[in-house]
Short mmCIF file of C-alpha atoms and ligand atoms in Angstrom, two decimals:
data_model
loop_
_atom_site.label_atom_id
_atom_site.label_comp_id
_atom_site.label_asym_id
_atom_site.label_seq_id
_atom_site.Cartn_x
_atom_site.Cartn_y
_atom_site.Cartn_z
CA MET A 1 -57.71 6.76 -12.51
CA ILE A 2 -54.44 4.87 -12.13
CA LEU A 3 -52.70 6.80 -14.90
CA PRO A 4 -53.34 10.31 -13.48
CA ILE A 5 -52.17 9.10 -10.06
CA PHE A 6 -49.08 7.60 -11.61
CA LEU A 7 -48.40 10.79 -13.56
CA THR A 8 -48.89 12.92 -10.46
CA PHE A 9 -46.42 10.78 -8.53
CA SER A 10 -43.96 10.80 -11.43
CA PHE A 11 -44.23 14.59 -11.54
CA LEU A 12 -43.71 14.92 -7.78
CA PHE A 13 -40.84 12.47 -7.95
CA SER A 14 -39.15 14.36 -10.79
CA LEU A 15 -39.67 17.61 -8.87
CA SER A 16 -38.00 16.21 -5.76
CA TYR A 17 -35.26 14.64 -7.86
CA ALA A 18 -34.72 17.99 -9.59
CA ASN A 19 -34.49 19.55 -6.14
CA THR A 20 -31.81 17.15 -5.04
CA ILE A 21 -29.64 17.98 -8.06
CA ALA A 22 -30.42 21.72 -8.05
CA PHE A 23 -27.54 22.10 -5.57
CA ASP A 24 -24.04 20.80 -6.16
CA PHE A 25 -23.59 20.29 -2.41
CA CYS A 26 -24.90 21.31 0.97
CA VAL A 27 -21.95 21.50 3.34
CA GLY A 28 -23.53 21.30 6.79
CA ASP A 29 -23.47 24.35 9.05
CA LEU A 30 -23.41 22.80 12.50
CA ASN A 31 -24.49 26.12 14.05
CA LEU A 32 -27.80 26.21 12.14
CA PRO A 33 -30.83 24.04 12.99
CA SER A 34 -30.79 20.45 11.71
CA GLY A 35 -33.59 18.02 10.89
CA PRO A 36 -34.20 14.46 9.71
CA SER A 37 -32.61 15.19 6.35
CA GLY A 38 -29.45 16.60 7.93
CA PHE A 39 -27.91 19.97 8.68
CA SER A 40 -28.79 23.28 7.03
CA CYS A 41 -26.39 24.35 4.28
CA LYS A 42 -23.39 26.55 4.98
CA ASP A 43 -23.34 29.74 2.89
CA PRO A 44 -21.96 28.42 -0.46
CA THR A 45 -19.80 31.52 -0.94
CA LYS A 46 -17.93 30.54 2.25
CA VAL A 47 -17.30 26.93 1.17
CA THR A 48 -13.68 26.00 0.39
CA ALA A 49 -11.83 22.84 -0.64
CA ASP A 50 -11.14 22.20 3.06
CA ASP A 51 -14.86 21.53 3.57
CA PHE A 52 -14.51 18.44 1.35
CA VAL A 53 -11.44 16.98 3.04
CA TYR A 54 -11.33 15.19 6.40
CA SER A 55 -8.03 14.23 8.01
CA GLY A 56 -9.38 12.90 11.29
CA MET A 57 -8.73 9.28 10.40
CA ARG A 58 -4.94 9.46 10.08
CA VAL A 59 -4.47 8.39 13.68
CA ALA A 60 -5.58 4.95 14.92
CA SER A 61 -8.54 4.85 17.32
CA ASN A 62 -7.97 4.26 21.03
CA THR A 63 -8.58 0.54 21.71
CA SER A 64 -7.99 0.67 25.51
CA ASN A 65 -11.46 -0.50 26.44
CA LEU A 66 -13.53 -3.58 27.22
CA PHE A 67 -13.89 -4.43 23.53
CA LYS A 68 -10.25 -3.71 22.54
CA PHE A 69 -11.77 -1.78 19.68
CA GLY A 70 -12.27 1.81 18.55
CA ILE A 71 -13.90 3.77 15.75
CA ARG A 72 -13.13 7.08 14.08
CA ARG A 73 -16.17 8.37 12.25
CA ALA A 74 -16.42 10.69 9.28
CA LEU A 75 -20.19 11.21 9.43
CA SER A 76 -21.94 14.55 8.85
CA PRO A 77 -21.32 15.85 12.43
CA GLN A 78 -17.55 15.23 12.10
CA PHE A 79 -17.30 15.86 8.34
CA PRO A 80 -20.07 18.33 7.34
CA GLY A 81 -18.91 18.23 3.69
CA LEU A 82 -20.85 14.99 3.19
CA ASN A 83 -24.06 16.40 4.66
CA GLY A 84 -27.02 15.53 2.41
CA LEU A 85 -24.97 13.30 0.10
CA GLY A 86 -26.15 9.95 1.48
CA ILE A 87 -22.69 8.58 2.16
CA SER A 88 -20.19 8.41 5.04
CA ILE A 89 -17.21 6.40 6.24
CA ALA A 90 -15.59 5.24 9.46
CA ARG A 91 -12.27 3.72 10.43
CA ALA A 92 -12.30 0.74 12.81
CA ASP A 93 -9.25 -0.46 14.75
CA PHE A 94 -9.28 -3.84 16.50
CA ASP A 95 -6.49 -4.82 18.85
CA VAL A 96 -5.60 -8.54 19.02
CA GLY A 97 -8.75 -10.20 20.44
CA GLY A 98 -10.78 -7.03 19.84
CA PHE A 99 -14.40 -7.04 18.70
CA PHE A 100 -17.29 -4.78 17.78
CA PRO A 101 -20.27 -6.24 19.65
CA MET A 102 -23.66 -6.92 18.02
CA HIS A 103 -25.08 -3.66 16.68
CA THR A 104 -27.29 -2.16 13.98
CA HIS A 105 -27.46 0.93 11.74
CA ARG A 106 -30.31 2.51 9.80
CA THR A 107 -28.48 1.94 6.50
CA SER A 108 -26.47 -0.51 4.43
CA GLU A 109 -22.76 -0.81 5.13
CA ILE A 110 -19.75 -1.96 3.14
CA LEU A 111 -16.97 -3.33 5.33
CA MET A 112 -13.42 -3.43 3.94
CA VAL A 113 -10.47 -4.98 5.75
CA THR A 114 -7.14 -3.31 4.98
CA GLU A 115 -4.93 -4.96 7.66
CA GLY A 116 -5.28 -8.24 9.55
CA THR A 117 -7.94 -10.95 9.65
CA LEU A 118 -11.48 -10.13 10.71
CA MET A 119 -14.50 -12.38 11.20
CA ALA A 120 -17.66 -10.46 10.34
CA GLY A 121 -21.26 -11.49 10.11
CA PHE A 122 -24.89 -10.46 10.29
CA ILE A 123 -28.12 -12.16 11.27
CA ASP A 124 -31.23 -11.91 9.12
CA THR A 125 -34.84 -11.62 10.29
CA ASN A 126 -35.17 -15.43 10.08
CA ASN A 127 -32.27 -15.62 12.57
CA LYS A 128 -29.95 -17.11 10.01
CA ALA A 129 -26.32 -16.01 10.50
CA TYR A 130 -24.10 -15.14 7.53
CA TYR A 131 -20.47 -14.87 8.59
CA LYS A 132 -17.01 -15.17 7.09
CA THR A 133 -13.39 -14.64 7.98
CA LEU A 134 -12.22 -11.72 5.86
CA MET A 135 -8.62 -11.27 4.74
CA LYS A 136 -6.83 -8.02 3.90
CA GLU A 137 -8.61 -6.30 0.96
CA ASP A 138 -11.80 -8.39 1.33
CA ILE A 139 -15.10 -6.55 1.48
CA MET A 140 -18.49 -7.57 2.85
CA ILE A 141 -21.89 -5.95 2.50
CA ILE A 142 -24.15 -5.66 5.56
CA PRO A 143 -27.83 -5.03 4.66
CA PRO A 144 -29.63 -2.17 6.47
CA THR A 145 -30.89 -2.57 10.06
CA LEU A 146 -29.67 -6.18 10.48
CA VAL A 147 -27.70 -7.02 13.62
CA HIS A 148 -24.00 -7.55 12.86
CA PHE A 149 -20.62 -7.98 14.56
CA MET A 150 -16.87 -8.16 13.88
CA ILE A 151 -14.11 -10.04 15.71
CA ASN A 152 -10.35 -9.85 15.20
CA VAL A 153 -9.53 -13.57 14.84
CA GLY A 154 -5.90 -13.00 13.82
CA SER A 155 -2.69 -12.50 15.78
CA THR A 156 -2.13 -8.90 14.62
CA PRO A 157 -4.26 -5.73 14.91
CA VAL A 158 -7.00 -5.19 12.31
CA LEU A 159 -7.64 -1.99 10.40
CA ALA A 160 -10.95 -1.84 8.54
CA TYR A 161 -13.13 0.83 6.92
CA THR A 162 -16.91 0.91 6.80
CA ILE A 163 -18.87 2.93 4.26
CA PHE A 164 -22.52 3.79 4.90
CA THR A 165 -25.34 4.78 2.56
CA SER A 166 -26.22 7.74 4.76
CA ALA A 167 -24.42 10.84 6.01
CA ASN A 168 -25.50 9.83 9.53
CA PRO A 169 -26.31 6.10 9.76
CA GLY A 170 -26.79 5.91 13.56
CA VAL A 171 -25.63 2.97 15.68
CA GLN A 172 -27.28 0.91 18.40
CA LEU A 173 -25.34 -1.69 20.39
CA LEU A 174 -27.37 -4.62 21.74
CA ASP A 175 -25.30 -4.93 24.93
CA THR A 176 -25.71 -1.32 25.95
CA ALA A 177 -29.33 -1.15 24.78
CA LEU A 178 -30.10 -4.06 27.12
CA PHE A 179 -27.81 -3.34 30.06
CA GLN A 180 -26.92 0.37 30.06
CA ASN A 181 -30.50 1.66 30.09
CA ASP A 182 -32.47 2.90 33.11
CA LEU A 183 -34.96 0.02 33.20
CA PRO A 184 -35.18 -1.83 36.53
CA ALA A 185 -33.23 -5.12 36.53
CA GLU A 186 -36.55 -6.98 37.01
CA VAL A 187 -37.81 -5.76 33.63
CA ILE A 188 -34.63 -6.90 31.86
CA GLU A 189 -34.83 -10.27 33.63
CA LYS A 190 -38.47 -10.66 32.54
CA VAL A 191 -37.87 -9.90 28.87
CA THR A 192 -34.56 -11.78 28.50
CA LEU A 193 -35.12 -14.79 30.83
CA LEU A 194 -31.67 -14.02 32.32
CA ASP A 195 -31.39 -14.49 36.08
CA HIS A 196 -30.87 -11.67 38.58
CA ALA A 197 -27.14 -12.35 39.12
CA GLN A 198 -26.41 -12.24 35.36
CA VAL A 199 -28.38 -9.03 34.83
CA THR A 200 -26.76 -7.32 37.82
CA LYS A 201 -23.31 -8.35 36.56
CA LEU A 202 -23.99 -7.11 33.01
CA LYS A 203 -25.57 -3.86 34.23
CA LYS A 204 -22.44 -3.21 36.26
CA ILE A 205 -20.09 -4.00 33.33
CA PHE A 206 -21.93 -1.78 30.85
CA ASN A 207 -22.64 0.97 33.34
CA ASP A 208 -18.89 1.24 33.79
CA THR A 209 -18.26 1.26 30.02
CA ASN A 210 -18.31 4.69 28.40
CA ILE A 211 -19.51 3.77 24.91
CA SER A 212 -18.89 7.29 23.56
CA SER A 213 -15.19 6.79 24.28
CA LEU A 214 -15.17 3.99 21.64
CA PHE A 215 -16.19 6.52 18.99
CA GLY A 216 -13.24 8.87 18.97
C1 NAG B 301 -7.23 5.70 25.65
O1 NAG B 301 -8.39 5.53 26.44
C2 NAG B 301 -8.11 5.26 27.80
C3 NAG B 301 -9.43 4.91 28.47
O2 NAG B 301 -10.44 5.85 28.18
C4 NAG B 301 -7.42 6.46 28.41
O3 NAG B 301 -7.12 6.21 29.75
C5 NAG B 301 -6.13 6.73 27.64
O4 NAG B 301 -5.54 7.92 28.11
C6 NAG B 301 -6.41 6.88 26.16
N1 NAG B 301 -5.15 6.93 25.44
C7 NAG B 301 -4.88 7.90 24.57
C8 NAG B 301 -3.57 7.80 23.89
O5 NAG B 301 -5.67 8.82 24.34
C1 NAG B 302 -23.88 3.41 37.31
O1 NAG B 302 -22.87 4.38 37.53
C2 NAG B 302 -23.31 5.52 38.27
C3 NAG B 302 -22.16 6.50 38.40
O2 NAG B 302 -21.36 6.50 37.29
C4 NAG B 302 -23.86 5.08 39.61
O3 NAG B 302 -24.40 6.22 40.27
C5 NAG B 302 -24.93 4.03 39.46
O4 NAG B 302 -25.32 3.54 40.70
C6 NAG B 302 -24.39 2.87 38.63
N1 NAG B 302 -25.45 1.89 38.41
C7 NAG B 302 -25.21 0.57 38.44
C8 NAG B 302 -26.38 -0.33 38.15
O5 NAG B 302 -24.10 0.08 38.67
C1 NAG B 303 -17.43 9.44 27.89
O1 NAG B 303 -16.47 9.65 26.86
C2 NAG B 303 -16.66 10.85 26.16
C3 NAG B 303 -15.70 10.86 24.98
O2 NAG B 303 -14.45 10.34 25.33
C4 NAG B 303 -16.47 12.02 27.12
O3 NAG B 303 -16.68 13.23 26.43
C5 NAG B 303 -17.48 11.90 28.25
O4 NAG B 303 -17.24 12.91 29.20
C6 NAG B 303 -17.37 10.54 28.93
N1 NAG B 303 -18.45 10.38 29.89
C7 NAG B 303 -18.25 9.95 31.14
C8 NAG B 303 -19.48 9.81 31.98
O5 NAG B 303 -17.12 9.69 31.55
#
C-alpha cells in the first residue's frame, strides 16, 4: 500500500517539477489576472532583455520618516521579470539612528550590509533573540516568518540589501499591525495589557505614519 502511494506522489511530484522547468521564464503581465503563485505570463514573443533588468534601486530610498529608514523593492510587482522564480531583492537605506521596526515575511531572507554598521536580529518561537552587529560585507540569514528588526548603530548611513526566497515575500510590521488597525482602543488594551494613554498615543503616532511611503 505504501509503495503505490509513494510512487503516485513521486509521479505527481515529477510532473509538477517538469512543469516548473517546462518554461524558461514567466515574466509577469501585470494587466492579466494574478493568483497565489504570481502573475500570468507575458506573451514570450514580446519579452526582451529589458524585462530581466531593473534599475529602480540606483537612487537611495527616502528616509524622511519616523523610522529614518526607507526601502526600494524589486519584487514581482515592481520587477515582473522575477515572477514565478522564487527570488526577489530589496534595497534598504538607514539614516543615522534609523531602524526597520519588528516585522515578518512569509519567506527566508538574506541580509547583506554594504555600507555602515547595522545591528540585526530575529526572535524565534521560544522567544530567544539572535542578534549581531553587522559590518560592511557581512551577511545574516533570517528564517521564514520569524519577527526581526534592524538598527543603524553607527555614525554614518547604512546601505543594505535583502534577498528573499519568493518573488513576493509580503511584509507585516508589528507596530502598524497593532496600532494602525481599525480595532477599538479597548480591544488593543485588553490584548496587550497596555494602558489607555499608551494605546491612544501609539494609535495617533502610527495613524499619522504612512507606511507605504517607506516602500518607495
Ligand atoms: C521624502 O519624503 C517626505 C515625507 O513623505 C517628503 O516630504 C519629501 O518630499 C520626500 N523627499 C523626496 C526627495 O522625495
Ligand atoms: C487617523 O487619521 C484620520 C485622517 O487621516 C482621522 O480621520 C482619524 O480620526 C485618525 N484616527 C486616530 C485614532 O487618530
Ligand atoms: C501614502 O504614501 C503613498 C506612497 O508614497 C501614496 O501613494 C499614498 O497616497 C499615501 N497615502 C496617504 C493617505 O497619504
